Each structure stands twice: as C-alpha cells, then as structure tokens.
mmCIF file with all atom_site columns, C-alpha atoms in Angstrom:
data_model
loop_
_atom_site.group_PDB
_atom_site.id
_atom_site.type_symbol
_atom_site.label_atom_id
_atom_site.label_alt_id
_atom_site.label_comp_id
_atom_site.label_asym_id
_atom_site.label_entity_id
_atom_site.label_seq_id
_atom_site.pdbx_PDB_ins_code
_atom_site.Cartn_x
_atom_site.Cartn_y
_atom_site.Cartn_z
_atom_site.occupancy
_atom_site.B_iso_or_equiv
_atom_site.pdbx_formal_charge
_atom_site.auth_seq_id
_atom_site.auth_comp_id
_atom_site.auth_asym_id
_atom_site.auth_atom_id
_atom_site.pdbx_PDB_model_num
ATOM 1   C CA . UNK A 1 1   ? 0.000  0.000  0.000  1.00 54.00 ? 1   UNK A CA 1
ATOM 2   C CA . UNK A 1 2   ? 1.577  3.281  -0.797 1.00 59.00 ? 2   UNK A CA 1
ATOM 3   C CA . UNK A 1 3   ? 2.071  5.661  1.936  1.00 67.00 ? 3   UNK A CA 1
ATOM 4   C CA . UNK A 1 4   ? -0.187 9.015  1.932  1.00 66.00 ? 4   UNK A CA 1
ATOM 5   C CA . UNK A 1 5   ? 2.660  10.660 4.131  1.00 78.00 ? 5   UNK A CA 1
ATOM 6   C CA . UNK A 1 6   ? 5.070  12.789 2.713  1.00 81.00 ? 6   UNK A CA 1
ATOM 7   C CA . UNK A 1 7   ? 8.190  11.142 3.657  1.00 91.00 ? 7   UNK A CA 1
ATOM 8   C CA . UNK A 1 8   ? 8.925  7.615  4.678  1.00 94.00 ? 8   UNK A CA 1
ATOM 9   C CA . UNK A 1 9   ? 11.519 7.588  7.608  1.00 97.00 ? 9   UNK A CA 1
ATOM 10  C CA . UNK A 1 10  ? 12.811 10.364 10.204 1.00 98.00 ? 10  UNK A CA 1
ATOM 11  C CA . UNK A 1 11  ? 15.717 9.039  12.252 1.00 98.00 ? 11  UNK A CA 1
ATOM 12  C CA . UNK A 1 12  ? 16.802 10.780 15.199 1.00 98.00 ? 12  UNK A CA 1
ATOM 13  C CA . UNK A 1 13  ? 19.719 10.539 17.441 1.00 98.00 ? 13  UNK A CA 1
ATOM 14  C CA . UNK A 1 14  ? 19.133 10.510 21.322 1.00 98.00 ? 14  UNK A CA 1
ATOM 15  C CA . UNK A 1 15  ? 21.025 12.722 23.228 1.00 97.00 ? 15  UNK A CA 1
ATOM 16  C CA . UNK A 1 16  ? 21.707 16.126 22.400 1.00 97.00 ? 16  UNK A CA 1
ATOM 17  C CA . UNK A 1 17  ? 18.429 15.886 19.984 1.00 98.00 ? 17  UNK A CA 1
ATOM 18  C CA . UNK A 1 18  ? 15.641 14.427 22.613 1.00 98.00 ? 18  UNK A CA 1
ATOM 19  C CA . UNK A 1 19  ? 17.447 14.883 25.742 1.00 98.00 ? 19  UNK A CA 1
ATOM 20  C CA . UNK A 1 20  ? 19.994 16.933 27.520 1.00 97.00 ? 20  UNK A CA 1
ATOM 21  C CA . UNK A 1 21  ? 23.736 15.705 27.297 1.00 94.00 ? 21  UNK A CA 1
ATOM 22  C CA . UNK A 1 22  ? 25.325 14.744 29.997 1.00 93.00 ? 22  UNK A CA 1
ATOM 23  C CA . UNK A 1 23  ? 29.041 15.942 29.563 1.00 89.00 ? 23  UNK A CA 1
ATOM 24  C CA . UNK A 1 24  ? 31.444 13.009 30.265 1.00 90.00 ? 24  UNK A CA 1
ATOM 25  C CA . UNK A 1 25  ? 28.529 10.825 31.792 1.00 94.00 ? 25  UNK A CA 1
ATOM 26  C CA . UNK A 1 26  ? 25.232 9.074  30.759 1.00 95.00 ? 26  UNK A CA 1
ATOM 27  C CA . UNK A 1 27  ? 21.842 9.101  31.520 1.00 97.00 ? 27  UNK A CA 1
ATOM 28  C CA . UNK A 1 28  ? 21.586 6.290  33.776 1.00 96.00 ? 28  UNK A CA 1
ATOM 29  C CA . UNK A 1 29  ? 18.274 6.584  35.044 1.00 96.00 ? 29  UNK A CA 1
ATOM 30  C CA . UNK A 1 30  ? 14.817 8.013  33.893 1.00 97.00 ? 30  UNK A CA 1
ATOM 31  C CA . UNK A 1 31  ? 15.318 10.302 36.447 1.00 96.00 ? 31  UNK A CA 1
ATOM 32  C CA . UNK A 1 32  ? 18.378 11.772 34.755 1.00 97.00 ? 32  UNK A CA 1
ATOM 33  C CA . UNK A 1 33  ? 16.656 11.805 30.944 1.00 98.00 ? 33  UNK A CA 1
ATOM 34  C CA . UNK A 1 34  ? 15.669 15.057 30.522 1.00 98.00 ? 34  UNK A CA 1
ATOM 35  C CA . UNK A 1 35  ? 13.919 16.293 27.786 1.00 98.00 ? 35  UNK A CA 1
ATOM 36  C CA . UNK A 1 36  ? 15.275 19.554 25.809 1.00 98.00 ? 36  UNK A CA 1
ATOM 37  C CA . UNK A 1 37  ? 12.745 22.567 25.139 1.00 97.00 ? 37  UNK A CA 1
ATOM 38  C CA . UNK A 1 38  ? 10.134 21.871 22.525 1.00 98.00 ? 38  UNK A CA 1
ATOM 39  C CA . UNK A 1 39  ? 11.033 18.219 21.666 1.00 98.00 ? 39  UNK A CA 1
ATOM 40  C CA . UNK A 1 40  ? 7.635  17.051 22.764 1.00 98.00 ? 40  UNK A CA 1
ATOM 41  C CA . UNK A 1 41  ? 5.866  19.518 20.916 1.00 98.00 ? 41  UNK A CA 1
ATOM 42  C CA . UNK A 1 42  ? 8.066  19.013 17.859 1.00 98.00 ? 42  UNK A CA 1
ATOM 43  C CA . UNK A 1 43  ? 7.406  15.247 17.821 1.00 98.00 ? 43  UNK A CA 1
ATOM 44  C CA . UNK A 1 44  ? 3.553  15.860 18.154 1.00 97.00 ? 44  UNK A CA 1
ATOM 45  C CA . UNK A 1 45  ? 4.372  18.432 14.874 1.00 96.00 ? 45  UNK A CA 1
ATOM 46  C CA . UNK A 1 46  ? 6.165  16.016 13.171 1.00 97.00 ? 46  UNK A CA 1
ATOM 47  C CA . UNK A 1 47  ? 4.172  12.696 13.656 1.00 96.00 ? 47  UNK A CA 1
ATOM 48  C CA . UNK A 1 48  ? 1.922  13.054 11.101 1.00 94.00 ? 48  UNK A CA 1
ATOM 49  C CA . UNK A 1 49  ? 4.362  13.812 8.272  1.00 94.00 ? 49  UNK A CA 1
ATOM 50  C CA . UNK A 1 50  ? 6.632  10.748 8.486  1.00 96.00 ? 50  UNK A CA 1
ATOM 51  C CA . UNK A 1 51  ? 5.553  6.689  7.846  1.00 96.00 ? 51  UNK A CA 1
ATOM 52  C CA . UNK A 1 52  ? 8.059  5.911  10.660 1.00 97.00 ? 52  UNK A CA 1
ATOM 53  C CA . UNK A 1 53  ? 9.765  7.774  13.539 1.00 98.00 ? 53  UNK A CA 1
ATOM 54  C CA . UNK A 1 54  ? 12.678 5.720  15.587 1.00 98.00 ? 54  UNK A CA 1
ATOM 55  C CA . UNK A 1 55  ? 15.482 6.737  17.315 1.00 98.00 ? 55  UNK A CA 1
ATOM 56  C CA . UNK A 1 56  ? 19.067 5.091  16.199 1.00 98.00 ? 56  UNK A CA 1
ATOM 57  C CA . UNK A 1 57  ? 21.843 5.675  19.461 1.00 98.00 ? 57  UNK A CA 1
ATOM 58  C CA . UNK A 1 58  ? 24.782 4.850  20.493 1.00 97.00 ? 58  UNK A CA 1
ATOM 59  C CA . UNK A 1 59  ? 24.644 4.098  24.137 1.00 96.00 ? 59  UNK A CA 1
ATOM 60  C CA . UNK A 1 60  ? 28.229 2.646  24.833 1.00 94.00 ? 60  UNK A CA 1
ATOM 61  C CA . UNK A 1 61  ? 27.649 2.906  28.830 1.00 94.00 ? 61  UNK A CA 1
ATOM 62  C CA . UNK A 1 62  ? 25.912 -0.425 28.770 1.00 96.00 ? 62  UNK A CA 1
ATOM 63  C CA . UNK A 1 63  ? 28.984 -2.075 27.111 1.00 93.00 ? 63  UNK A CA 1
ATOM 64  C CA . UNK A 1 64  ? 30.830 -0.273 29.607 1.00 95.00 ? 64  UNK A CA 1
ATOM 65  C CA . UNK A 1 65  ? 28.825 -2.092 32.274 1.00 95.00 ? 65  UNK A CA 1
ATOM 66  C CA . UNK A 1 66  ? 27.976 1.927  33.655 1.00 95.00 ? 66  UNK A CA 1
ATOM 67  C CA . UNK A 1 67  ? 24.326 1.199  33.358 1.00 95.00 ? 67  UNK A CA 1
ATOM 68  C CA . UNK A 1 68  ? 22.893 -1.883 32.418 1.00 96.00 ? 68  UNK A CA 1
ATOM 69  C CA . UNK A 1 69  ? 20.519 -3.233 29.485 1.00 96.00 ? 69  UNK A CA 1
ATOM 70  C CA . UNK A 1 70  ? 17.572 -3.366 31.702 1.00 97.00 ? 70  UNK A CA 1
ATOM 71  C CA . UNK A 1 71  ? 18.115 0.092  32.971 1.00 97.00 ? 71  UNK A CA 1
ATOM 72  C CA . UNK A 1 72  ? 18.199 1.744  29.433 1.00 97.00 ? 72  UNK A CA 1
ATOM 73  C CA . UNK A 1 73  ? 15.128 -0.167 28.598 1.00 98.00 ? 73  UNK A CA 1
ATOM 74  C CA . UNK A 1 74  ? 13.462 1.429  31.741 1.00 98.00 ? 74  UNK A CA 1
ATOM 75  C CA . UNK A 1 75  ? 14.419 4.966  30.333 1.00 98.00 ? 75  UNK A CA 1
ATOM 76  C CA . UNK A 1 76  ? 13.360 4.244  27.071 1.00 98.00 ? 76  UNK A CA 1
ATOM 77  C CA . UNK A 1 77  ? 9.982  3.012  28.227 1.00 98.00 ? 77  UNK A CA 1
ATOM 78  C CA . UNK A 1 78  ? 9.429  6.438  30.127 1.00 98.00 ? 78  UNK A CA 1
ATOM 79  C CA . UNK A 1 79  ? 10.634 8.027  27.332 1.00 98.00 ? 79  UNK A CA 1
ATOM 80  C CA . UNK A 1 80  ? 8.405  6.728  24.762 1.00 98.00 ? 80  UNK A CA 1
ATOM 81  C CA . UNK A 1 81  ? 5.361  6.757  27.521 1.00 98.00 ? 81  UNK A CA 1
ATOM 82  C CA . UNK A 1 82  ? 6.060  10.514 27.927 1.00 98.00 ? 82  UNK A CA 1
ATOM 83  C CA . UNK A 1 83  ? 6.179  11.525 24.192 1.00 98.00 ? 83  UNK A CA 1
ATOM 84  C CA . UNK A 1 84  ? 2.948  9.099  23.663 1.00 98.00 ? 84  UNK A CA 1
ATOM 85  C CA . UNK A 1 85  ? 1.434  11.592 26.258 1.00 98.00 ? 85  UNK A CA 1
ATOM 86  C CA . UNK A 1 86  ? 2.569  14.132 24.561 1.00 98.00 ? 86  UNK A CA 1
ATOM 87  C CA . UNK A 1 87  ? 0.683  13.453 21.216 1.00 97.00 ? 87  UNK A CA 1
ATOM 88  C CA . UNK A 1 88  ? 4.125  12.499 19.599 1.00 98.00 ? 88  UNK A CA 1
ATOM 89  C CA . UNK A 1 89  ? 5.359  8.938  18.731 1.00 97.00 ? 89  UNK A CA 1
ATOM 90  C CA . UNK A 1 90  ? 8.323  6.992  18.130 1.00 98.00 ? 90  UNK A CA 1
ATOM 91  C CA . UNK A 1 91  ? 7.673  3.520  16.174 1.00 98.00 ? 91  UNK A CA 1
ATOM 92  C CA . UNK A 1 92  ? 10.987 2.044  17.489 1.00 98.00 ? 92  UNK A CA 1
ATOM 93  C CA . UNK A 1 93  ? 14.593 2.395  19.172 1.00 98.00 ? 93  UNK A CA 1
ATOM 94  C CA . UNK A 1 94  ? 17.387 1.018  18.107 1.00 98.00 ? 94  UNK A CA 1
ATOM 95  C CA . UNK A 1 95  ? 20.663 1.639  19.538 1.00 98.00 ? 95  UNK A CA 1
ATOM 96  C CA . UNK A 1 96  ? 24.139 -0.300 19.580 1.00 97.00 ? 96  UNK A CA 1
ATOM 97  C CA . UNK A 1 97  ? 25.894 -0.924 22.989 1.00 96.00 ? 97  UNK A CA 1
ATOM 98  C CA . UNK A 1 98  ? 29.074 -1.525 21.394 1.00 94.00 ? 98  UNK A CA 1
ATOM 99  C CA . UNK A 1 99  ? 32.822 -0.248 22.817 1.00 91.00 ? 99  UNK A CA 1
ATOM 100 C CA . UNK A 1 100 ? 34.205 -0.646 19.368 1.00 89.00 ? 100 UNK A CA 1
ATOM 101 C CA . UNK A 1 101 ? 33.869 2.158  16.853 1.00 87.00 ? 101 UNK A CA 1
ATOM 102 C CA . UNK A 1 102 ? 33.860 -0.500 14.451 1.00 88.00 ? 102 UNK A CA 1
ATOM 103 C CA . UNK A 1 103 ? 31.390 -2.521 15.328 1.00 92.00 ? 103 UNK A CA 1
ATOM 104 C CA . UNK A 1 104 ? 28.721 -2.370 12.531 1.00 94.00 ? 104 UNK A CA 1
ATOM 105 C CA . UNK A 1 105 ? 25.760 -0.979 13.942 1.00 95.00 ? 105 UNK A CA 1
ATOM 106 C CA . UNK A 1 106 ? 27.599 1.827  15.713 1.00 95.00 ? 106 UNK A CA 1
ATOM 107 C CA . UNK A 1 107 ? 26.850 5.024  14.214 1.00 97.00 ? 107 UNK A CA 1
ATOM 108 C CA . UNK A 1 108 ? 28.602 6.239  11.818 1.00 97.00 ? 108 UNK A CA 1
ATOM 109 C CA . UNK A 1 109 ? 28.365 2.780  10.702 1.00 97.00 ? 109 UNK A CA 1
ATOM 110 C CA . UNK A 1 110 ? 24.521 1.888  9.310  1.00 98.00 ? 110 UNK A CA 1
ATOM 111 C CA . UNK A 1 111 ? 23.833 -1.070 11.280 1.00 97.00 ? 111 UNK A CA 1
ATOM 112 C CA . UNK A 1 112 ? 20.595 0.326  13.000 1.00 98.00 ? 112 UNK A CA 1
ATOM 113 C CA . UNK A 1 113 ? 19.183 1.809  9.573  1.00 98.00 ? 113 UNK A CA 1
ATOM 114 C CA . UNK A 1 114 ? 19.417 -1.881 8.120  1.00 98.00 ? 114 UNK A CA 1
ATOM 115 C CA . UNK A 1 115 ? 17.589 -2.762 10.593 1.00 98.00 ? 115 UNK A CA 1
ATOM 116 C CA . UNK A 1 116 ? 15.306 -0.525 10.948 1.00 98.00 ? 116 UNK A CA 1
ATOM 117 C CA . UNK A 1 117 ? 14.669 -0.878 7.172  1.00 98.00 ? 117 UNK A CA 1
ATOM 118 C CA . UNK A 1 118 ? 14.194 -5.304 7.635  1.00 98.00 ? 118 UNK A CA 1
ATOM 119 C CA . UNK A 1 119 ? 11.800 -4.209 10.479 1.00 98.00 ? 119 UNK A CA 1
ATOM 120 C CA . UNK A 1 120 ? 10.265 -1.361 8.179  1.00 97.00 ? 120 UNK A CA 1
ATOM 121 C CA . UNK A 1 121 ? 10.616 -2.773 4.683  1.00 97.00 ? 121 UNK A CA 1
ATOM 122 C CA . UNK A 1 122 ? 8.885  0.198  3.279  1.00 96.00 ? 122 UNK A CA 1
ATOM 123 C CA . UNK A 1 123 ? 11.458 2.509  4.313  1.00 97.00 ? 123 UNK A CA 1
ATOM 124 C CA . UNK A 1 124 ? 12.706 4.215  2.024  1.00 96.00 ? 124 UNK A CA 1
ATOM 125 C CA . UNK A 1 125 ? 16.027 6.332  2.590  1.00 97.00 ? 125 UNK A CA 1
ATOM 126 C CA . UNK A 1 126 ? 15.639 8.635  -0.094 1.00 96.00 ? 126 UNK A CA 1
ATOM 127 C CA . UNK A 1 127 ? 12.729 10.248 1.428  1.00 95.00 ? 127 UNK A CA 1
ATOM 128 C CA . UNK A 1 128 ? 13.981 10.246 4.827  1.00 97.00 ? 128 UNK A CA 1
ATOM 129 C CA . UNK A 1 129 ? 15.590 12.375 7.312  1.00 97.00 ? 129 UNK A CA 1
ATOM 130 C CA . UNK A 1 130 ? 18.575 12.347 9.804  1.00 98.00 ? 130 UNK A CA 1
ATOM 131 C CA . UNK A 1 131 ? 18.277 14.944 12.851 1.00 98.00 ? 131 UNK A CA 1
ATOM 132 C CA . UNK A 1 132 ? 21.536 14.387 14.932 1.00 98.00 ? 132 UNK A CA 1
ATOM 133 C CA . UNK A 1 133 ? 23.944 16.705 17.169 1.00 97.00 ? 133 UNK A CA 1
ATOM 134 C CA . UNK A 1 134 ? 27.214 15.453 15.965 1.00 96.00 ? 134 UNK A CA 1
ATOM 135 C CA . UNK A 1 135 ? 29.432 14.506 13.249 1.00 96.00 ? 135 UNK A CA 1
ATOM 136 C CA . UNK A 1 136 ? 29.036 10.478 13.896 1.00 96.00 ? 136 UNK A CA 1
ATOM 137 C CA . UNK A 1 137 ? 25.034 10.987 13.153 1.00 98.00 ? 137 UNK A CA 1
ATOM 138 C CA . UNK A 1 138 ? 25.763 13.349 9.966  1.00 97.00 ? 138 UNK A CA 1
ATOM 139 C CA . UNK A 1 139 ? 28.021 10.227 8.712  1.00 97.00 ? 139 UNK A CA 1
ATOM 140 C CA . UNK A 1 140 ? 25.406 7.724  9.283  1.00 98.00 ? 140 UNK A CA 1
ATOM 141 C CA . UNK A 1 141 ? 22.870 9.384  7.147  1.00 98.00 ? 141 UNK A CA 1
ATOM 142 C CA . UNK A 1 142 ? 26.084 10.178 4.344  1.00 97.00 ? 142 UNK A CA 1
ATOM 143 C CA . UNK A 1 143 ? 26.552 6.622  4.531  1.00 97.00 ? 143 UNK A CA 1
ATOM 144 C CA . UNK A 1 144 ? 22.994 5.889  4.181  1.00 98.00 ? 144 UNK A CA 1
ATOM 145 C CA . UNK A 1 145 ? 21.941 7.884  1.658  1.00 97.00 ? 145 UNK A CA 1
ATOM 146 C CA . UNK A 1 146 ? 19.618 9.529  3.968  1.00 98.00 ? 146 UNK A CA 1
ATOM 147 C CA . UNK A 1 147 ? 19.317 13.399 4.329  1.00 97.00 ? 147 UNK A CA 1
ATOM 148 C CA . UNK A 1 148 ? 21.062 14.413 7.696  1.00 97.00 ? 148 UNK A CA 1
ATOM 149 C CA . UNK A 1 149 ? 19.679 17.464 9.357  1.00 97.00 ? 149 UNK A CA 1
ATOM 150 C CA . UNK A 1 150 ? 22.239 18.630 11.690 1.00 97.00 ? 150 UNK A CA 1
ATOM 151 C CA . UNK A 1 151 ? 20.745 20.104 14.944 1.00 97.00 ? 151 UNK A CA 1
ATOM 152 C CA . UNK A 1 152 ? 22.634 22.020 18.060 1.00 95.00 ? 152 UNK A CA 1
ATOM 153 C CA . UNK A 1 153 ? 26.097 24.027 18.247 1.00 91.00 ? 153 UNK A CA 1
ATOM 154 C CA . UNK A 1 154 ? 27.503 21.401 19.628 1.00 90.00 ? 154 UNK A CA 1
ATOM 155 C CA . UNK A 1 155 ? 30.742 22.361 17.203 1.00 90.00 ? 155 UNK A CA 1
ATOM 156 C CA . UNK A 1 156 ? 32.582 25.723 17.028 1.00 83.00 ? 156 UNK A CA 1
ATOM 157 C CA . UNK A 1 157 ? 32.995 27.180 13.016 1.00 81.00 ? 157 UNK A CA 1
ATOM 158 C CA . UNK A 1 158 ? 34.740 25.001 10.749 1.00 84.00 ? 158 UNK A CA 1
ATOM 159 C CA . UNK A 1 159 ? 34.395 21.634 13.173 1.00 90.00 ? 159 UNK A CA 1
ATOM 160 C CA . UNK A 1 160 ? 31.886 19.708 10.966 1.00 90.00 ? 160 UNK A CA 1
ATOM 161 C CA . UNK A 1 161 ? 31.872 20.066 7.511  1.00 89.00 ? 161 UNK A CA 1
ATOM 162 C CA . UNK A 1 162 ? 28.665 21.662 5.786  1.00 89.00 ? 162 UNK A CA 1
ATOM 163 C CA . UNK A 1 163 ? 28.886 18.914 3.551  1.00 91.00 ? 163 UNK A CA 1
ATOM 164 C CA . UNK A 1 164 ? 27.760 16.665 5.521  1.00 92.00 ? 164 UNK A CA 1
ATOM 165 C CA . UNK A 1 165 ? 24.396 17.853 5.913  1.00 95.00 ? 165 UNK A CA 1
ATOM 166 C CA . UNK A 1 166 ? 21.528 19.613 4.037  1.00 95.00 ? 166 UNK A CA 1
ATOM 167 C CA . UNK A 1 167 ? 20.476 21.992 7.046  1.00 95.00 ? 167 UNK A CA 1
ATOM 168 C CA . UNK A 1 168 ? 20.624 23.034 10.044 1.00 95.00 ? 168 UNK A CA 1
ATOM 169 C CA . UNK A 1 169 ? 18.917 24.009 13.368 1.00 97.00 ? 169 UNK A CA 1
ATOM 170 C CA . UNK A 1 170 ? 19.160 24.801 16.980 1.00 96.00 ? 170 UNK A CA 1
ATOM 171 C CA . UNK A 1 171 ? 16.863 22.282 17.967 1.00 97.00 ? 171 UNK A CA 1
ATOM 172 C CA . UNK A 1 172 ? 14.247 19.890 17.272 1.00 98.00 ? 172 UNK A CA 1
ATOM 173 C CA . UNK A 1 173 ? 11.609 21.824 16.959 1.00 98.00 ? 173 UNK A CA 1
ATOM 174 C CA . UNK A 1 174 ? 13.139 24.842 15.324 1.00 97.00 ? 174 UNK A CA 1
ATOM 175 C CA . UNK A 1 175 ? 13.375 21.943 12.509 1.00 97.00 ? 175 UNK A CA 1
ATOM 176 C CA . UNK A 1 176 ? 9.642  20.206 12.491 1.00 97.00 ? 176 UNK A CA 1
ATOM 177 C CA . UNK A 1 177 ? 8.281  24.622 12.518 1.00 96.00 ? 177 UNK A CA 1
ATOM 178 C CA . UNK A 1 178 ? 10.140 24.669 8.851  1.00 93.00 ? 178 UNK A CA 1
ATOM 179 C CA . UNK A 1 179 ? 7.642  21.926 7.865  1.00 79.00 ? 179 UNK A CA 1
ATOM 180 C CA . UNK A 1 180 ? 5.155  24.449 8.251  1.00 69.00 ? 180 UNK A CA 1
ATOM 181 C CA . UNK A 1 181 ? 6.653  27.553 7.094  1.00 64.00 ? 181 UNK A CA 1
#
C-alpha cells in the first residue's frame, strides 16, 4: 500500500536531539533523561508527516557495564510513555551498545538503519531524514543515503563540515516549525 505521508523515515539521534547531554557521563536513570525545550511539541508536529519515527543511538555505557541493558530499557519506556502523552510517537529504538567504533551498527556505521529498514521494509532512505547533534550521526545518514539534518552548536565554526548535511537548526523543533513555514 503506498504511503499518503510525505516522507517515509525520520531518524533521530538521542542525546543532544531528545534529551539533555550529559558531559562526560550518561543518563543512567529516567530520572536523569531530561527532555530539551520543545522536543515534545516538535514530535507531536512532526508525527503526522513521516511513515516511521525511531530513534538510532549509540549508548556505549551499557557495554561499559555503567548502566545496564535493563536500565536503558526502563528509560526508554518512560521516554516513549512521555512523548505518547505528549501526542508524539516513536515507532521504534534502536541503539548499539558496542565499545568498538567499528562494530557495525555503531553510528557512523549503518547497522541500526538496516535494521530498521528489515523491520520497516517500506522505508525508504531517499525520502527520509537524519536529525543528529554530531558529526558520527551526519556520517550515518552520508553513509545511508539519507538526508542528515544537523541540529545544536555542539561544534565551534569550521568543526563539521557543511557537507555533511543539508540543514541546520538549533533544535528539534526549530526543525519540524520549517515543515510548516
């Protein structure tokens, strides 16, 4: 059946898009998964325009034993409960607790997209959208042929190359308002 949505896929990164960073740490708790300005609202914007929503992560603190699989499952479920509430959805999370930078499902490697696209066969990455904070999640969509939207000031001028992405914004939801403008 074809889709009646506009696009087929919007892939976001975790933290630094949904929720506040935690310099030199992770969010080890739902306690400590806080949500930036405006995400809720932008998800609730942004729903209805995409044929799948799912978050692709890198959360290397489990394979550092900080936190453990259980735990980020327990902040994902509040997570996705709270957005849900919200009027906002997120079809699925994928996320690679890998050390190694090689490992194939750790961003910038396209692991999670593959699967996300066996999961979601109708994906199609042409027609879909990358919104991460940092150069790792602009590769992954390079590599994916997916269009990476890169969101934050996470980098000082010069430290990611404008190549790597078609736009840009200072947050999530300055990014689903251009939908509309």
């Amino acid at each position: 059946m074809k889709s009646t949505k506009p696009y087929s896929t919007l892939f976001l990164d975790r933290d630094g898009v949904i929720n506040k960073q935690r310099p030199h740490d992770y969010v080890k708790s739902p306690d400590e998964f806080i949500f930036l300005d405006g995400v809720l609202e932008a998800l609730e914007l942004l729903s209805p325009l995409f044929d799948h929503i799912v978050i692709v992560t890198n959360q290397r603190g489990v394979g550092k034993g900080v936190m453990s699989r259980e735990t980020l499952e327990e902040i994902h479920a509040s997570m996705l409960a709270t957005i849900a509430l919200h009027g906002g959805r997120i079809d699925k999370v994928y996320v690679c607790t890998a050390t190694s930078d090689s490992h194939k499902s750790r961003k910038p490697n396209i692991g999670m997209a593959l699967q996300a696209k066996q999961d979601f066969p109708d994906i199609d990455f042409s027609t879909s959208f990358m919104a991460g904070d940092s150069i790792s999640d602009m590769l992954f969509a390079k590599n994916a042929g997916i269009t990476g939207i890169f969101i934050g000031n996470k980098y000082g001028p010069g430290e990611i190359s404008k190549t790597l992405y078609q736009a840009h914004y200072s947050d999530l939801l300055s990014f689903a308002q251009a939908f509309f403008l």
